[in-house]
Structure formats: C-alpha cells, structure tokens
Coordinates of C-alpha atoms in Angstrom, one line a residue:
X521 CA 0.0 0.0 0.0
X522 CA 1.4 2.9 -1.1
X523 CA 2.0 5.9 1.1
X524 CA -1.0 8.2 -0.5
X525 CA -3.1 5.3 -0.1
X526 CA -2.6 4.7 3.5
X527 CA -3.2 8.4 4.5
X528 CA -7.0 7.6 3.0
X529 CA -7.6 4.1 4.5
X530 CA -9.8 4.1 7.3
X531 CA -13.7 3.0 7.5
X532 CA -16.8 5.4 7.1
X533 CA -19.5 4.3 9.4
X534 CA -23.2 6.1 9.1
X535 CA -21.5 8.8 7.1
X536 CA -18.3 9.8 9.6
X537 CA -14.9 8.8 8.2
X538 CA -12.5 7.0 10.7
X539 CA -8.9 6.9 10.2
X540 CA -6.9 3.8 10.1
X541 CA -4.5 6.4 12.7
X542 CA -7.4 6.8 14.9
X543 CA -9.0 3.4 14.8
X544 CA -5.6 2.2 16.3
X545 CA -5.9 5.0 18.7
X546 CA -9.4 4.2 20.2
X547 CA -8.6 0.1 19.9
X548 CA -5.2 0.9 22.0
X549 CA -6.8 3.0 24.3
X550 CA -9.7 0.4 25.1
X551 CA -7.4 -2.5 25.5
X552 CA -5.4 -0.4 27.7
X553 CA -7.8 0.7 30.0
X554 CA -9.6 -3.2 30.0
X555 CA -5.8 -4.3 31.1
X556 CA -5.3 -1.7 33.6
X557 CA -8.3 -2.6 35.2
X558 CA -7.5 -6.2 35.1
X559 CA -4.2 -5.0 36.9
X560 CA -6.3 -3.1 39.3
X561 CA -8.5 -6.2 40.3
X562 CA -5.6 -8.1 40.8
X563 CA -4.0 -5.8 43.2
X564 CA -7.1 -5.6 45.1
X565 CA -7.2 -9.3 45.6
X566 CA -3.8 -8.6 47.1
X567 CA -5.2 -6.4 49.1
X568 CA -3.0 -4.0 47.7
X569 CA -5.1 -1.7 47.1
X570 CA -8.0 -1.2 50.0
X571 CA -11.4 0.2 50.1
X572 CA -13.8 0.1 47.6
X573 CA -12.9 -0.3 43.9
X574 CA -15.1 -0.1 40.7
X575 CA -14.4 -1.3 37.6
X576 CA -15.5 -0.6 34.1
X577 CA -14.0 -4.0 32.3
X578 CA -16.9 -4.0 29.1
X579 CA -17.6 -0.2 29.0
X580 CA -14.4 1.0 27.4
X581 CA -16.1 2.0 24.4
X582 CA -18.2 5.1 26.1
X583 CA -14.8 6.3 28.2
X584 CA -13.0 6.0 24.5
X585 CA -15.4 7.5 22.2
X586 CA -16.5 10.2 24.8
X587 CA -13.0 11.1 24.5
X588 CA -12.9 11.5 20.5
X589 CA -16.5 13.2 20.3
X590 CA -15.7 15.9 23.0
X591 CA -12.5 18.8 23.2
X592 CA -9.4 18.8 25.8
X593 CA -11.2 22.5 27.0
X594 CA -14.8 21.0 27.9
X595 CA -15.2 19.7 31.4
X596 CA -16.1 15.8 32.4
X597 CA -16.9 14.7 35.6
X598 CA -18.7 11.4 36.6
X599 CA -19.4 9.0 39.4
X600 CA -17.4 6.6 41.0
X601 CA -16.3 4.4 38.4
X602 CA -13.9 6.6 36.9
X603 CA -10.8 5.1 35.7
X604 CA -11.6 4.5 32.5
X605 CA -12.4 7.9 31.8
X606 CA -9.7 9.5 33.8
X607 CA -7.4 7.6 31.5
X608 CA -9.2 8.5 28.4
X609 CA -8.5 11.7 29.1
X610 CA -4.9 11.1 29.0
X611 CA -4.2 11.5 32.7
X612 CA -0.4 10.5 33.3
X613 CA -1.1 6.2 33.8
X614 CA 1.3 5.7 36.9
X615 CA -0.4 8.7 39.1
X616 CA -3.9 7.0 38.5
X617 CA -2.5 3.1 39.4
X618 CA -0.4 5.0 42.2
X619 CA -3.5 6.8 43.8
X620 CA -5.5 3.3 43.6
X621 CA -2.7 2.3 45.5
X622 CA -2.6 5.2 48.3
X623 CA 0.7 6.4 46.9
X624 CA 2.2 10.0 47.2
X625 CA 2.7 9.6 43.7
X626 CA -0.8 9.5 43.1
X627 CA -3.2 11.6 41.1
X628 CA -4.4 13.5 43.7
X629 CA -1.6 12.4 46.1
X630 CA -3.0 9.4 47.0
X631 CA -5.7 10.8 49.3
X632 CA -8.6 9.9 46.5
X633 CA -8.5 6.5 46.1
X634 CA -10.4 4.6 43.3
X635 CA -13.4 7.0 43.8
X636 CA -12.2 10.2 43.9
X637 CA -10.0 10.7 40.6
X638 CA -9.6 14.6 39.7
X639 CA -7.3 16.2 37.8
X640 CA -7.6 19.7 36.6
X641 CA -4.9 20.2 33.7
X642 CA -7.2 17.7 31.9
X643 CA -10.6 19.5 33.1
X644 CA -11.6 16.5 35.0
X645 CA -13.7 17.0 37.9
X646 CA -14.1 13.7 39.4
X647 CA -15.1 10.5 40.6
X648 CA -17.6 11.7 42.6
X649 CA -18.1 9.1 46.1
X650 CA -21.9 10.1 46.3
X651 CA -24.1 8.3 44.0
X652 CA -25.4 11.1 41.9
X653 CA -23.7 14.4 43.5
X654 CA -21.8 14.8 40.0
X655 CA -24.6 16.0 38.1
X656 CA -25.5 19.7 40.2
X657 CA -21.7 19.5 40.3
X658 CA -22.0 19.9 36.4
X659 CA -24.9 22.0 36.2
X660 CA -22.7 24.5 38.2
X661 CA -19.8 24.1 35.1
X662 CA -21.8 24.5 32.8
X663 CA -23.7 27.9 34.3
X664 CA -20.0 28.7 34.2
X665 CA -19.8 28.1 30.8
X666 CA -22.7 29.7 29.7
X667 CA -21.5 33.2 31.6
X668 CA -18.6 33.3 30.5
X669 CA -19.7 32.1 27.0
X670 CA -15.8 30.1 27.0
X671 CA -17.5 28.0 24.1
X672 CA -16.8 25.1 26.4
X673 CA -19.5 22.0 27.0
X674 CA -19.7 19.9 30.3
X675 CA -20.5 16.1 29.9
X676 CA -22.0 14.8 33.1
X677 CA -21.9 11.5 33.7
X678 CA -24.2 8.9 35.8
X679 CA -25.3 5.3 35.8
X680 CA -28.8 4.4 35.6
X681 CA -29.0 3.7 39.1
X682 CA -27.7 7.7 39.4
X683 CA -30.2 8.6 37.5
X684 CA -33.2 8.1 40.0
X685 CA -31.7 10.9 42.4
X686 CA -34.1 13.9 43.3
X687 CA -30.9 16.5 42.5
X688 CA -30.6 15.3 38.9
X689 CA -33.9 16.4 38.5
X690 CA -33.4 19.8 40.3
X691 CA -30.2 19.5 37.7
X692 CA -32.0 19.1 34.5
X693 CA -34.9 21.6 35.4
X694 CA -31.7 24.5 35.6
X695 CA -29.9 23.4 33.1
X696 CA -33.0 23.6 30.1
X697 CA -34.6 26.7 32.0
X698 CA -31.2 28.2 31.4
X699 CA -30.1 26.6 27.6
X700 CA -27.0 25.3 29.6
X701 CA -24.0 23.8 27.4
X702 CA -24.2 20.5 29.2
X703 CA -24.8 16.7 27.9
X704 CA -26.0 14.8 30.8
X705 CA -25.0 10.9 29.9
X706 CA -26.5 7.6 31.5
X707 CA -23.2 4.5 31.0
X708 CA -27.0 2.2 31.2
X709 CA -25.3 -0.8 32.4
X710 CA -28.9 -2.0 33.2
X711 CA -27.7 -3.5 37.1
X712 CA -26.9 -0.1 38.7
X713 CA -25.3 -1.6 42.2
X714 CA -26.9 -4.8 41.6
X715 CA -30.6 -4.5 40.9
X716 CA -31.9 -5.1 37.6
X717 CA -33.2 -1.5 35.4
X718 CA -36.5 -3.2 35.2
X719 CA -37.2 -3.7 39.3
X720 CA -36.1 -0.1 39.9
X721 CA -37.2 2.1 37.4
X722 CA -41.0 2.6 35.9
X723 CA -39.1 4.0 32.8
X724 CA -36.5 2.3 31.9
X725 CA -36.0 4.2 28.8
X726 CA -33.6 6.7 30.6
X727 CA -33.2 8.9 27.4
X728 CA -37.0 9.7 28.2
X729 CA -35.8 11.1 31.7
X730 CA -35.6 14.7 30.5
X731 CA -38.6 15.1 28.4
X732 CA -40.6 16.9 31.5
X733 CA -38.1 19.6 31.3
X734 CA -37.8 19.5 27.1
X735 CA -34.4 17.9 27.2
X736 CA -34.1 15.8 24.0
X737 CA -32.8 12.8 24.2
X738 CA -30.7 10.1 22.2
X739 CA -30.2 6.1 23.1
X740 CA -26.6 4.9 22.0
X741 CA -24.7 1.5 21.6
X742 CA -22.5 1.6 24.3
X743 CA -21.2 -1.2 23.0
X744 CA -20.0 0.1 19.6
X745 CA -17.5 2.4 19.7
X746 CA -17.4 3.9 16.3
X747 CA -21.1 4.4 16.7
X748 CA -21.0 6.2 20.1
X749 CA -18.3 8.7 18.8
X750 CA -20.3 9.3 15.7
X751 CA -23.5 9.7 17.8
X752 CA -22.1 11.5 21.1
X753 CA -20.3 13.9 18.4
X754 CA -24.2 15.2 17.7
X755 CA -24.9 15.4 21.3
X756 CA -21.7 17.6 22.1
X757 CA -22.5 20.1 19.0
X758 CA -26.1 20.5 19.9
X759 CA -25.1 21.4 23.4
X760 CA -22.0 23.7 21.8
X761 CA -24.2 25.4 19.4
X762 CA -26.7 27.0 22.4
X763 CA -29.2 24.7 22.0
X764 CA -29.2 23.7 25.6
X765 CA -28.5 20.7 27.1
X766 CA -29.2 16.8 25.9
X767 CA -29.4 13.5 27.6
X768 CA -27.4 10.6 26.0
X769 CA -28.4 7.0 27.2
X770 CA -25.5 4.6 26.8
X771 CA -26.3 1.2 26.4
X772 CA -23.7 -1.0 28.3
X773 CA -22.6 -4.0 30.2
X774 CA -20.2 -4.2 32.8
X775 CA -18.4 -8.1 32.7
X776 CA -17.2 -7.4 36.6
X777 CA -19.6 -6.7 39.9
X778 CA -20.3 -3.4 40.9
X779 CA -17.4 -3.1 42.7
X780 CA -15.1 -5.7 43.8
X781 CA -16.6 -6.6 46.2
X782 CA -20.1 -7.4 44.5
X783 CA -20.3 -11.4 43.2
X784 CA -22.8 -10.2 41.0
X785 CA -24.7 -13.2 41.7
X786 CA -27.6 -11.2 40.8
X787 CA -27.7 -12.3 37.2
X788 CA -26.3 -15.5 35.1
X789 CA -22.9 -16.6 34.1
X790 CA -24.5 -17.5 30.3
X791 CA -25.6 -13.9 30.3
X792 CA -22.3 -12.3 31.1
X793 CA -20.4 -14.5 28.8
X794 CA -23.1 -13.4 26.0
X795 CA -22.1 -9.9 26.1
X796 CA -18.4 -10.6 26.1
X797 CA -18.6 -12.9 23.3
X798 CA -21.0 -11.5 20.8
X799 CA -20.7 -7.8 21.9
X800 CA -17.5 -6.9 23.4
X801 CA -16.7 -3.4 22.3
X802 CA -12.8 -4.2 21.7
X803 CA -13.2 -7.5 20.1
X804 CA -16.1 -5.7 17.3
X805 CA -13.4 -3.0 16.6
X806 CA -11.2 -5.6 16.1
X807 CA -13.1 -7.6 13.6
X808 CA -13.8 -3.9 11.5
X809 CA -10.4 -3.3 11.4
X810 CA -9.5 -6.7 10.1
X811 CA -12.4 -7.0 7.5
X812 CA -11.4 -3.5 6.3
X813 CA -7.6 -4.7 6.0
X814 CA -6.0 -1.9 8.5
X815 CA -4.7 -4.8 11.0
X816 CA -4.6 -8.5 11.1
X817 CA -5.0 -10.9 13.7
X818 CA -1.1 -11.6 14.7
X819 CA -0.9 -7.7 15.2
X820 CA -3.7 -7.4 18.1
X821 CA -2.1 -10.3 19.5
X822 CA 1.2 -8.6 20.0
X823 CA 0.0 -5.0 20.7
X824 CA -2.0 -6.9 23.9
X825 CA 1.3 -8.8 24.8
X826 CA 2.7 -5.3 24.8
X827 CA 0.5 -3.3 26.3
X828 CA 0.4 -5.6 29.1
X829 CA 4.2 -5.4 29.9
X830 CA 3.6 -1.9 29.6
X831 CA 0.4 -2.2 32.7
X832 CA 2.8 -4.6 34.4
X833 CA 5.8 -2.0 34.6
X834 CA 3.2 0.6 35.3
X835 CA 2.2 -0.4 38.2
X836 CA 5.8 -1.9 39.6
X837 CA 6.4 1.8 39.3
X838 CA 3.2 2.6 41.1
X839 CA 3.9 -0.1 43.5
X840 CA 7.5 1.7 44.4
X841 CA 5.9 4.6 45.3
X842 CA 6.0 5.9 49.1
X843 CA 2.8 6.4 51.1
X844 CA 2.0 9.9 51.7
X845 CA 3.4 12.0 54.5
X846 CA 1.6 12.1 57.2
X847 CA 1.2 16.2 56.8
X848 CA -0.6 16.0 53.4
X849 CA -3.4 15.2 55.8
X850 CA -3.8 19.4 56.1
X851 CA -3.3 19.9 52.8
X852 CA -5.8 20.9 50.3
X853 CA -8.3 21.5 52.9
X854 CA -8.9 25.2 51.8
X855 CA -7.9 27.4 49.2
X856 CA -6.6 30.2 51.9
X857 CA -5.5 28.6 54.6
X858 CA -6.2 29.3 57.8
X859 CA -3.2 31.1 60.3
X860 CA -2.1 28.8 62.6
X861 CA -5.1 26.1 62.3
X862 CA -2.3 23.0 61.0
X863 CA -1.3 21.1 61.7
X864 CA -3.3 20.7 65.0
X865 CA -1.5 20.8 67.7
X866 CA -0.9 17.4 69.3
X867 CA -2.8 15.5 66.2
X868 CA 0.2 14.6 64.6
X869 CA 3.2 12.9 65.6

C-alpha cells in the first residue's frame, strides 16, 4: 500500500470517516484501559489496594469515544467508576494506578483513592463518592460556561441507578430553563449496584428522563465504539451550538460486579459471557479493522502482549511509590489557609 493510499484508508461508518491512525488509537486506548483494570483487580485481591474499587472491564467504548467526540477544553466529571475515563482523558497512567494504591505519587496524592479521581490540567472533575452528587456539580460548570460564554461544554456522567436521584432532576430543570451547554450521559449498564433496570425504574428508557423539562434525548450502543463517537459527536454540538442541554443513554454491560466486592450473583454466568462474546466493544473493533484490512489478527495479538508489559511496569512503578506524609493530611483542605489552624497541635506525631 502505497503511502498516498494509507493516509485515505480508514472506515466510514453512518456517514463519519474513521482513520486507520485513529482506529488504532481508540482500539489501543480500550485495551489499555480493559488491562489496567484487570491489573487493578488483581491488586485488590492482594489487598494492595483497599477500600472500595469499581471497575469498568466492558464499557471502554463510552470512556473511548466520549474522548474522541468531545475537546481537551470541555469539562467531564462522573461517578465513582472513573478510571476509564480518567485515562481516556490522558491523565499521566502511573499517578492514576499509584492513587489506587494510596501512593504520594498518586493523582491527587493518593488521598482519592479509586473514587475520587480529579485532575484539573485535563478539566476532570471527578469521581464523585456520592451516587449522583456529580450531576448539580455539572450543572454548576456548565452555568459557568454559559457566563462566561468560553465556548466550552460539560459532559456529566451517571449510571442508571444515578439517575433516579431527586438533585438530577433539580439538575436538568436548571440546566434547560437556562439553555446550559451541558450533555448529561446515562453508562446504562442496566444492574446499577446490583438491581436489575427493570425492578427499579417505571421508565427504563432513561433517554426519556428529560422530556418533562424538554431535554431531547438520544439512546446509544454503548457497545460500539465507532457508533458512540459518531453519535455522542451530535450530542456535544447540539449542546455547543446554544441549544441547551441533551441526555445521552448509553447502552452497556459491565463483565465485573459493581465493585469488587459485589459477586454479582444477581444475574447468570450465560448472560455475562453473552455480552463478552457477541458484543465486546474491543473485540467488534477488532473484527472492522480486520475486514477493512488496516490490522490482522497476529498484530492485536502482540499489541495486547505489549501493552500488558507496559500495565505490568506501570504499576511496579506505582507499587515503588511511598505512602504519603503524614502532613498531606492538612493539605488541600482550603484554598486560603487558615493562620495557625495545621497542623493541630498534638494530632500529629
């Protein structure tokens, strides 16, 4: 293939052209993020890293695409599960791995943990602990946004157990009153912290949610990363354009519990192993790239072989990290700290 030919190969899906360069982006990134979270579960069976942990093994598609459909400038924030999304925002590796591990290294100096991700070079606001506190967290970025008129739009992100929360109601009622620059999007993963979509919610067509306060709405594969970018891509200029705000429902699976600690036994072992086989987002990027002749089979095989070495040396790096000091405990309390108030005297040997 000649060198004019490869700058044009690629695959057009529902009308929007993907480069062969950034098909091997988004399949890298997802296969990194399913193996650093694979890392991260064995760590916590280790009990090297403690508290609670969630992980998104099965929905790196919406992290990876959200990624590609939005700019470095607009502001992302989302619940607990926040790895993936932390990482496809191209947060430095070894400080997220080092924070799951309570290291000073760590993103936010390893006083976060697994829930509490931030990181503000990259405009990420969180891992947020409380189920559902992100979204008026948003709705205040994106009133930002519109003030300032920075051009900037603020993805908000919940699951559809989230969703049911009395403030993300408040949330969207602001946030179309005011023809806010925000997309509020639901990762559906249909068990929320183990009970089924249909048991909790009346409508479980989440993209409905916002029709009370004339939020339009849009269901999306989850699943299908070339279709969420092309489809989230919508969502993000409707918002941009002053249009006010949208509600994205993500259709997804998560293969793990809730958190590590959930066995999940809340649903069957046939039904997990039917999403990984006949819908796992990395695997049905795989298979376009290979039909389409940009990668073969071999070459998927060795990029995982290497991107697990690379995992593995991230986190021996992590791992090498010291604990925090025990005076980062009066650190980043308050903006303008207080005269004399730390450390408190006596509290800290």
């Amino acid at each position: 293939m000649s060198a004019k030919q490869k700058s044009k190969a690629g695959i057009t899906h529902d009308g929007l052209f993907f480069s062969e360069e950034s098909l091997h982006e988004m399949h890298d990134k997802m296969l990194f993020i399913r193996r650093f979270e694979e890392k991260a579960g064995q760590l916590y069976g280790l009990k090297k890293i403690g508290g609670f942990c969630h992980l998104c093994n099965g929905q790196e598609a919406v992290c990876v695409g959200l990624e590609h459909a939005s700019e470095p400038a607009d502001y992302m924030m989302t619940s607990y599960r926040d790895h993936g999304h932390i990482l496809a925002r191209g947060s430095d590796p070894t400080a997220v791995m080092a924070e799951l591990l309570g290291r000073a290294g760590g993103i936010v100096k390893g006083k976060g943990g697994s829930m509490h991700m931030f990181d503000i070079e990259k405009n990420f606001a969180g891992g947020n602990g409380i189920v559902g506190e992100q979204v008026p967290i948003g709705l205040g970025f994106g009133f930002s946004s519109w003030y300032k008129d920075d051009g900037r739009v603020t993805i908000c992100i919940m699951g559809d157990g989230g969703i049911n929360q009395g403030a993300v109601y408040e949330s969207f009622n602001m946030a179309a009153l005011w023809k806010l620059p925000i997309v509020f999007l639901v990762e559906n993963n249909q068990y929320a912290m183990g009970t089924s979509l249909e048991r909790a919610s009346a409508e479980t067509q989440l993209f409905k949610r916002g029709i009370s306060f004339k939020i339009p709405g849009m269901k999306i594969d989850g699943m299908d990363v070339l279709e969420f970018e092309k489809k989230m891509g919508e969502a993000m200029e409707h918002a941009r354009s002053g249009k006010g705000p949208m509600l994205v429902e993500a259709m997804t699976y998560r293969y793990r519990g809730h958190s590590m600690s959930d066995p999940a036994t809340y649903r069957t072992r046939a039904e997990v192993d039917e999403w990984r086989s006949g819908r796992d987002p990395i695997a049905r990027l795989q298979a376009q790239m290979i039909e389409a002749g940009l990668a073969t089979e071999e070459h998927f095989k060795q990029k995982d072989k290497d991107i697990k070495k690379e995992v593995a040396a991230i986190a021996k790096a992590a791992e090498a990290q010291p604990e925090p000091d025990a005076a980062e405990l009066w650190t980043d309390i308050y903006t303008d700290p207080i005269e004399n108030a730390y450390p408190y005297p006596g509290k800290v040997n």
